[in-house]
PDB file of C-alpha atoms in Angstrom:
ATOM      1  CA  MET G 581     -11.370 -30.525  34.363  1.00 48.00           C
ATOM      2  CA  SER G 582     -11.716 -30.879  38.135  1.00 46.00           C
ATOM      3  CA  THR G 583     -14.389 -28.960  39.983  1.00 49.00           C
ATOM      4  CA  THR G 584     -12.000 -26.760  42.010  1.00 57.00           C
ATOM      5  CA  VAL G 585     -11.223 -23.617  40.039  1.00 64.00           C
ATOM      6  CA  GLN G 586      -8.398 -21.180  40.776  1.00 74.00           C
ATOM      7  CA  GLN G 587      -8.028 -17.597  39.605  1.00 84.00           C
ATOM      8  CA  VAL G 588      -5.423 -16.469  37.097  1.00 89.00           C
ATOM      9  CA  ALA G 589      -2.807 -14.074  38.431  1.00 85.00           C
ATOM     10  CA  PRO G 590      -4.079 -10.488  38.887  1.00 89.00           C
ATOM     11  CA  GLY G 591      -2.356  -7.563  37.214  1.00 93.00           C
ATOM     12  CA  THR G 592      -1.063  -6.989  33.706  1.00 97.00           C
ATOM     13  CA  TYR G 593       1.180  -9.437  31.855  1.00 97.00           C
ATOM     14  CA  THR G 594       2.568  -9.096  28.327  1.00 97.00           C
ATOM     15  CA  SER G 595       3.841 -11.838  26.064  1.00 97.00           C
ATOM     16  CA  ASP G 596       7.511 -12.681  25.809  1.00 95.00           C
ATOM     17  CA  PRO G 597       8.043 -12.954  22.027  1.00 92.00           C
ATOM     18  CA  VAL G 598      10.917 -15.424  22.426  1.00 92.00           C
ATOM     19  CA  HIS G 599       8.801 -17.868  24.423  1.00 94.00           C
ATOM     20  CA  SER G 600       5.393 -17.363  22.805  1.00 95.00           C
ATOM     21  CA  SER G 601       3.929 -18.617  19.541  1.00 95.00           C
ATOM     22  CA  PHE G 602       0.656 -18.750  17.607  1.00 96.00           C
ATOM     23  CA  GLY G 603       0.451 -21.618  15.160  1.00 96.00           C
ATOM     24  CA  PHE G 604      -1.911 -23.846  13.251  1.00 96.00           C
ATOM     25  CA  ALA G 605      -2.035 -27.466  12.150  1.00 97.00           C
ATOM     26  CA  ILE G 606      -4.131 -28.903   9.328  1.00 97.00           C
ATOM     27  CA  LYS G 607      -4.393 -32.349   7.760  1.00 97.00           C
ATOM     28  CA  HIS G 608      -2.862 -32.336   4.261  1.00 95.00           C
ATOM     29  CA  ASN G 609      -3.558 -34.893   1.509  1.00 95.00           C
ATOM     30  CA  GLY G 610      -5.552 -36.818   4.094  1.00 92.00           C
ATOM     31  CA  ILE G 611      -2.415 -38.391   5.582  1.00 94.00           C
ATOM     32  CA  SER G 612      -0.089 -35.878   7.202  1.00 96.00           C
ATOM     33  CA  THR G 613      -0.300 -32.706   9.262  1.00 96.00           C
ATOM     34  CA  PHE G 614       1.011 -29.406   7.907  1.00 94.00           C
ATOM     35  CA  ARG G 615       2.021 -26.776  10.474  1.00 94.00           C
ATOM     36  CA  GLY G 616       2.539 -23.056  10.121  1.00 94.00           C
ATOM     37  CA  HIS G 617       2.870 -20.144  12.510  1.00 95.00           C
ATOM     38  CA  PHE G 618       2.759 -16.373  12.721  1.00 97.00           C
ATOM     39  CA  GLN G 619       6.015 -14.580  13.539  1.00 95.00           C
ATOM     40  CA  GLU G 620       4.516 -11.259  14.677  1.00 96.00           C
ATOM     41  CA  VAL G 621       2.248 -11.946  17.631  1.00 96.00           C
ATOM     42  CA  ALA G 622       1.342 -10.188  20.851  1.00 97.00           C
ATOM     43  CA  ALA G 623      -0.726 -11.191  23.861  1.00 98.00           C
ATOM     44  CA  THR G 624      -1.764  -9.556  27.109  1.00 97.00           C
ATOM     45  CA  LEU G 625      -3.335 -10.937  30.262  1.00 97.00           C
ATOM     46  CA  GLU G 626      -4.885  -8.028  32.094  1.00 96.00           C
ATOM     47  CA  ASN G 627      -7.004  -8.568  35.209  1.00 91.00           C
ATOM     48  CA  GLY G 628      -8.200 -11.955  34.027  1.00 93.00           C
ATOM     49  CA  VAL G 629      -8.784 -11.112  30.341  1.00 96.00           C
ATOM     50  CA  LEU G 630      -6.496 -12.687  27.763  1.00 97.00           C
ATOM     51  CA  THR G 631      -6.151 -10.927  24.406  1.00 98.00           C
ATOM     52  CA  GLY G 632      -3.979 -11.796  21.455  1.00 97.00           C
ATOM     53  CA  THR G 633      -3.199 -10.537  17.966  1.00 97.00           C
ATOM     54  CA  ALA G 634      -1.320 -12.102  15.066  1.00 97.00           C
ATOM     55  CA  GLN G 635      -0.227 -10.103  12.032  1.00 97.00           C
ATOM     56  CA  VAL G 636      -1.412 -12.108   9.011  1.00 97.00           C
ATOM     57  CA  GLU G 637       1.512 -10.882   6.836  1.00 97.00           C
ATOM     58  CA  SER G 638       3.872 -12.649   9.259  1.00 97.00           C
ATOM     59  CA  VAL G 639       2.553 -16.138   8.430  1.00 97.00           C
ATOM     60  CA  SER G 640       5.538 -18.428   8.056  1.00 94.00           C
ATOM     61  CA  THR G 641       5.691 -21.426   5.740  1.00 88.00           C
ATOM     62  CA  PRO G 642       8.682 -23.129   4.103  1.00 84.00           C
ATOM     63  CA  ILE G 643       7.324 -22.466   0.589  1.00 86.00           C
ATOM     64  CA  ALA G 644       7.154 -18.851  -0.696  1.00 86.00           C
ATOM     65  CA  PRO G 645       4.273 -19.451  -3.179  1.00 92.00           C
ATOM     66  CA  LEU G 646       2.247 -21.010  -0.342  1.00 93.00           C
ATOM     67  CA  LYS G 647       2.702 -17.892   1.789  1.00 95.00           C
ATOM     68  CA  GLU G 648       1.471 -15.765  -1.128  1.00 95.00           C
ATOM     69  CA  HIS G 649      -1.582 -18.031  -1.472  1.00 95.00           C
ATOM     70  CA  LEU G 650      -2.315 -17.817   2.269  1.00 96.00           C
ATOM     71  CA  LEU G 651      -2.183 -14.005   2.128  1.00 96.00           C
ATOM     72  CA  SER G 652      -4.501 -13.875  -0.907  1.00 96.00           C
ATOM     73  CA  PRO G 653      -8.297 -13.382  -0.853  1.00 95.00           C
ATOM     74  CA  GLU G 654      -8.685 -17.180  -1.176  1.00 94.00           C
ATOM     75  CA  PHE G 655      -7.389 -17.555   2.391  1.00 95.00           C
ATOM     76  CA  PHE G 656      -6.609 -14.797   4.936  1.00 96.00           C
ATOM     77  CA  ASN G 657      -7.159 -11.817   2.591  1.00 96.00           C
ATOM     78  CA  ALA G 658      -4.346  -9.959   4.359  1.00 97.00           C
ATOM     79  CA  SER G 659      -4.803  -6.706   2.425  1.00 97.00           C
ATOM     80  CA  ASP G 660      -8.342  -6.263   3.807  1.00 97.00           C
ATOM     81  CA  THR G 661      -8.019  -8.119   7.134  1.00 97.00           C
ATOM     82  CA  PRO G 662      -4.421  -7.778   8.369  1.00 98.00           C
ATOM     83  CA  THR G 663      -4.876  -9.286  11.844  1.00 98.00           C
ATOM     84  CA  ILE G 664      -6.260 -12.320  13.615  1.00 98.00           C
ATOM     85  CA  GLU G 665      -7.576 -11.394  17.051  1.00 98.00           C
ATOM     86  CA  PHE G 666      -8.765 -13.135  20.202  1.00 98.00           C
ATOM     87  CA  ARG G 667     -10.376 -11.824  23.396  1.00 98.00           C
ATOM     88  CA  SER G 668     -11.328 -14.079  26.287  1.00 97.00           C
ATOM     89  CA  SER G 669     -14.634 -13.882  28.092  1.00 97.00           C
ATOM     90  CA  GLU G 670     -13.817 -16.554  30.686  1.00 96.00           C
ATOM     91  CA  ILE G 671     -10.698 -18.326  31.927  1.00 96.00           C
ATOM     92  CA  ARG G 672     -11.137 -21.418  34.074  1.00 96.00           C
ATOM     93  CA  VAL G 673      -8.123 -23.018  35.704  1.00 96.00           C
ATOM     94  CA  ALA G 674      -8.334 -26.205  37.758  1.00 95.00           C
ATOM     95  CA  GLN G 675      -6.116 -26.934  40.746  1.00 92.00           C
ATOM     96  CA  ASP G 676      -4.053 -29.288  38.565  1.00 94.00           C
ATOM     97  CA  GLY G 677      -3.334 -26.495  36.050  1.00 94.00           C
ATOM     98  CA  ALA G 678      -5.805 -27.679  33.397  1.00 96.00           C
ATOM     99  CA  ALA G 679      -7.154 -24.587  31.657  1.00 97.00           C
ATOM    100  CA  GLU G 680     -10.182 -23.747  29.577  1.00 97.00           C
ATOM    101  CA  VAL G 681     -10.280 -20.345  27.882  1.00 97.00           C
ATOM    102  CA  THR G 682     -13.497 -19.203  26.196  1.00 97.00           C
ATOM    103  CA  GLY G 683     -13.710 -16.104  24.056  1.00 98.00           C
ATOM    104  CA  GLU G 684     -14.151 -14.651  20.602  1.00 98.00           C
ATOM    105  CA  LEU G 685     -11.814 -15.296  17.677  1.00 98.00           C
ATOM    106  CA  THR G 686     -11.786 -12.963  14.672  1.00 98.00           C
ATOM    107  CA  ILE G 687     -10.364 -14.131  11.335  1.00 98.00           C
ATOM    108  CA  ARG G 688     -11.061 -12.337   8.022  1.00 97.00           C
ATOM    109  CA  GLY G 689     -13.371  -9.952   9.893  1.00 96.00           C
ATOM    110  CA  VAL G 690     -15.590 -12.821  11.089  1.00 98.00           C
ATOM    111  CA  THR G 691     -15.958 -13.211  14.858  1.00 98.00           C
ATOM    112  CA  LYS G 692     -17.041 -16.530  16.366  1.00 98.00           C
ATOM    113  CA  PRO G 693     -16.978 -18.023  19.866  1.00 98.00           C
ATOM    114  CA  VAL G 694     -14.199 -20.514  20.555  1.00 98.00           C
ATOM    115  CA  THR G 695     -13.014 -22.549  23.528  1.00 98.00           C
ATOM    116  CA  ALA G 696      -9.375 -23.537  23.909  1.00 98.00           C
ATOM    117  CA  ARG G 697      -8.150 -26.175  26.328  1.00 98.00           C
ATOM    118  CA  GLY G 698      -4.731 -26.888  27.757  1.00 98.00           C
ATOM    119  CA  THR G 699      -2.676 -25.820  30.744  1.00 98.00           C
ATOM    120  CA  TYR G 700      -1.883 -22.739  32.829  1.00 97.00           C
ATOM    121  CA  GLY G 701       1.017 -22.081  35.173  1.00 95.00           C
ATOM    122  CA  ALA G 702       2.299 -19.181  37.256  1.00 95.00           C
ATOM    123  CA  GLY G 703       5.667 -18.588  38.873  1.00 94.00           C
ATOM    124  CA  GLN G 704       8.912 -16.683  38.468  1.00 95.00           C
ATOM    125  CA  ASN G 705      11.533 -16.598  35.754  1.00 93.00           C
ATOM    126  CA  MET G 706      15.258 -16.953  36.444  1.00 93.00           C
ATOM    127  CA  ARG G 707      15.506 -13.227  37.261  1.00 93.00           C
ATOM    128  CA  GLY G 708      12.716 -13.437  39.835  1.00 94.00           C
ATOM    129  CA  ALA G 709      10.090 -11.655  37.716  1.00 94.00           C
ATOM    130  CA  GLU G 710       6.503 -12.899  37.888  1.00 96.00           C
ATOM    131  CA  ILE G 711       5.392 -14.888  34.842  1.00 96.00           C
ATOM    132  CA  VAL G 712       2.370 -16.883  33.722  1.00 97.00           C
ATOM    133  CA  GLY G 713       2.043 -19.333  30.895  1.00 96.00           C
ATOM    134  CA  PHE G 714      -0.646 -20.923  28.770  1.00 98.00           C
ATOM    135  CA  GLU G 715      -0.401 -23.856  26.385  1.00 98.00           C
ATOM    136  CA  LEU G 716      -3.729 -24.015  24.567  1.00 98.00           C
ATOM    137  CA  GLU G 717      -5.324 -25.712  21.588  1.00 98.00           C
ATOM    138  CA  ALA G 718      -8.667 -25.257  19.885  1.00 98.00           C
ATOM    139  CA  THR G 719     -10.112 -26.763  16.732  1.00 98.00           C
ATOM    140  CA  ILE G 720     -12.148 -24.614  14.356  1.00 98.00           C
ATOM    141  CA  ASP G 721     -13.878 -25.243  11.031  1.00 98.00           C
ATOM    142  CA  ARG G 722     -12.101 -22.823   8.700  1.00 98.00           C
ATOM    143  CA  ARG G 723     -15.247 -22.394   6.592  1.00 97.00           C
ATOM    144  CA  ASP G 724     -16.831 -20.560   9.553  1.00 98.00           C
ATOM    145  CA  TYR G 725     -14.308 -17.770   8.900  1.00 97.00           C
ATOM    146  CA  GLY G 726     -14.590 -17.648   5.102  1.00 96.00           C
ATOM    147  CA  LEU G 727     -11.504 -19.797   4.486  1.00 96.00           C
ATOM    148  CA  ASP G 728     -13.280 -21.849   1.818  1.00 95.00           C
ATOM    149  CA  TRP G 729     -10.524 -22.647  -0.696  1.00 96.00           C
ATOM    150  CA  GLN G 730     -10.270 -26.345  -1.511  1.00 97.00           C
ATOM    151  CA  ALA G 731      -8.796 -28.636  -4.160  1.00 96.00           C
ATOM    152  CA  GLN G 732      -9.483 -32.286  -4.831  1.00 96.00           C
ATOM    153  CA  LEU G 733      -7.003 -35.149  -4.815  1.00 96.00           C
ATOM    154  CA  PRO G 734      -6.787 -37.176  -8.065  1.00 95.00           C
ATOM    155  CA  SER G 735      -8.205 -40.192  -6.245  1.00 91.00           C
ATOM    156  CA  GLY G 736     -10.965 -38.115  -4.619  1.00 92.00           C
ATOM    157  CA  GLY G 737     -11.069 -36.376  -1.291  1.00 93.00           C
ATOM    158  CA  ASP G 738      -9.963 -32.953  -0.118  1.00 96.00           C
ATOM    159  CA  VAL G 739      -6.365 -31.730  -0.321  1.00 97.00           C
ATOM    160  CA  ILE G 740      -6.666 -29.917   3.017  1.00 96.00           C
ATOM    161  CA  ALA G 741      -9.026 -30.582   5.891  1.00 97.00           C
ATOM    162  CA  TRP G 742     -11.757 -28.210   6.966  1.00 98.00           C
ATOM    163  CA  ASP G 743     -10.805 -28.532  10.645  1.00 98.00           C
ATOM    164  CA  VAL G 744      -7.772 -26.547  11.778  1.00 98.00           C
ATOM    165  CA  THR G 745      -6.103 -26.897  15.168  1.00 98.00           C
ATOM    166  CA  LEU G 746      -4.920 -23.598  16.623  1.00 98.00           C
ATOM    167  CA  GLU G 747      -1.836 -23.958  18.823  1.00 98.00           C
ATOM    168  CA  VAL G 748      -1.057 -21.140  21.254  1.00 98.00           C
ATOM    169  CA  ARG G 749       1.964 -21.192  23.547  1.00 97.00           C
ATOM    170  CA  LEU G 750       2.337 -18.127  25.766  1.00 97.00           C
ATOM    171  CA  GLU G 751       4.781 -16.984  28.377  1.00 97.00           C
ATOM    172  CA  LEU G 752       3.708 -13.628  29.770  1.00 97.00           C
ATOM    173  CA  LEU G 753       5.789 -11.329  31.983  1.00 97.00           C
ATOM    174  CA  LYS G 754       4.236  -9.096  34.638  1.00 97.00           C
ATOM    175  CA  ALA G 755       4.399  -5.452  33.550  1.00 92.00           C
TER     176      ALA G 755
END
C-alpha cells in the first residue's frame, strides 16, 4: 500500500443487498476450493466505521446435508450463535484505491482481530446517488473461532483446510 492515505467518504452508507455479498473459500480434499456464501447480510459504513452482520442460518451451499452440518454445533452452532459480526477499528485507503480494513470478527461468540485487504472506491450510481464500495479478503484459521471439525482422507491428510478465506464484496448507498 502506498504511503498516501485518503479518507473514506463521510456520512452513513448502507449495503445494497443486490450488489453485496459475504462469502468464504476453503481448500477441499487438498486439491480444490469450495465456496459458500451467506444470503442474509447487512453492512453499514458510518463516519468511517464499517460494520457487517451475516445470519448464519442463511449459509448457502449446493448440498442440503452440508448446510445442516454447517449449522450444527460442529461448525457454526447456529442455534446458540446466530450471527457472524464484524466491526472495523481502522480503514486505510491509498490514493490508488488499495484498502486495508482492521477490526474485530466474531464467529461462534469468539472475537478476534482481523485485517482484510483489497480495494475501495467512491462515486455515484446511475441515478446519481452517492455510493462506496469495498472488495476485501482476509484469511483466518477457523480453529481460532472453535470451528474444529475435521476428517481424514483415506490416503492421509485433512479433508478441509484450517485456513479459510473470507470474501466480502460491498456496494453501499448513502442514506
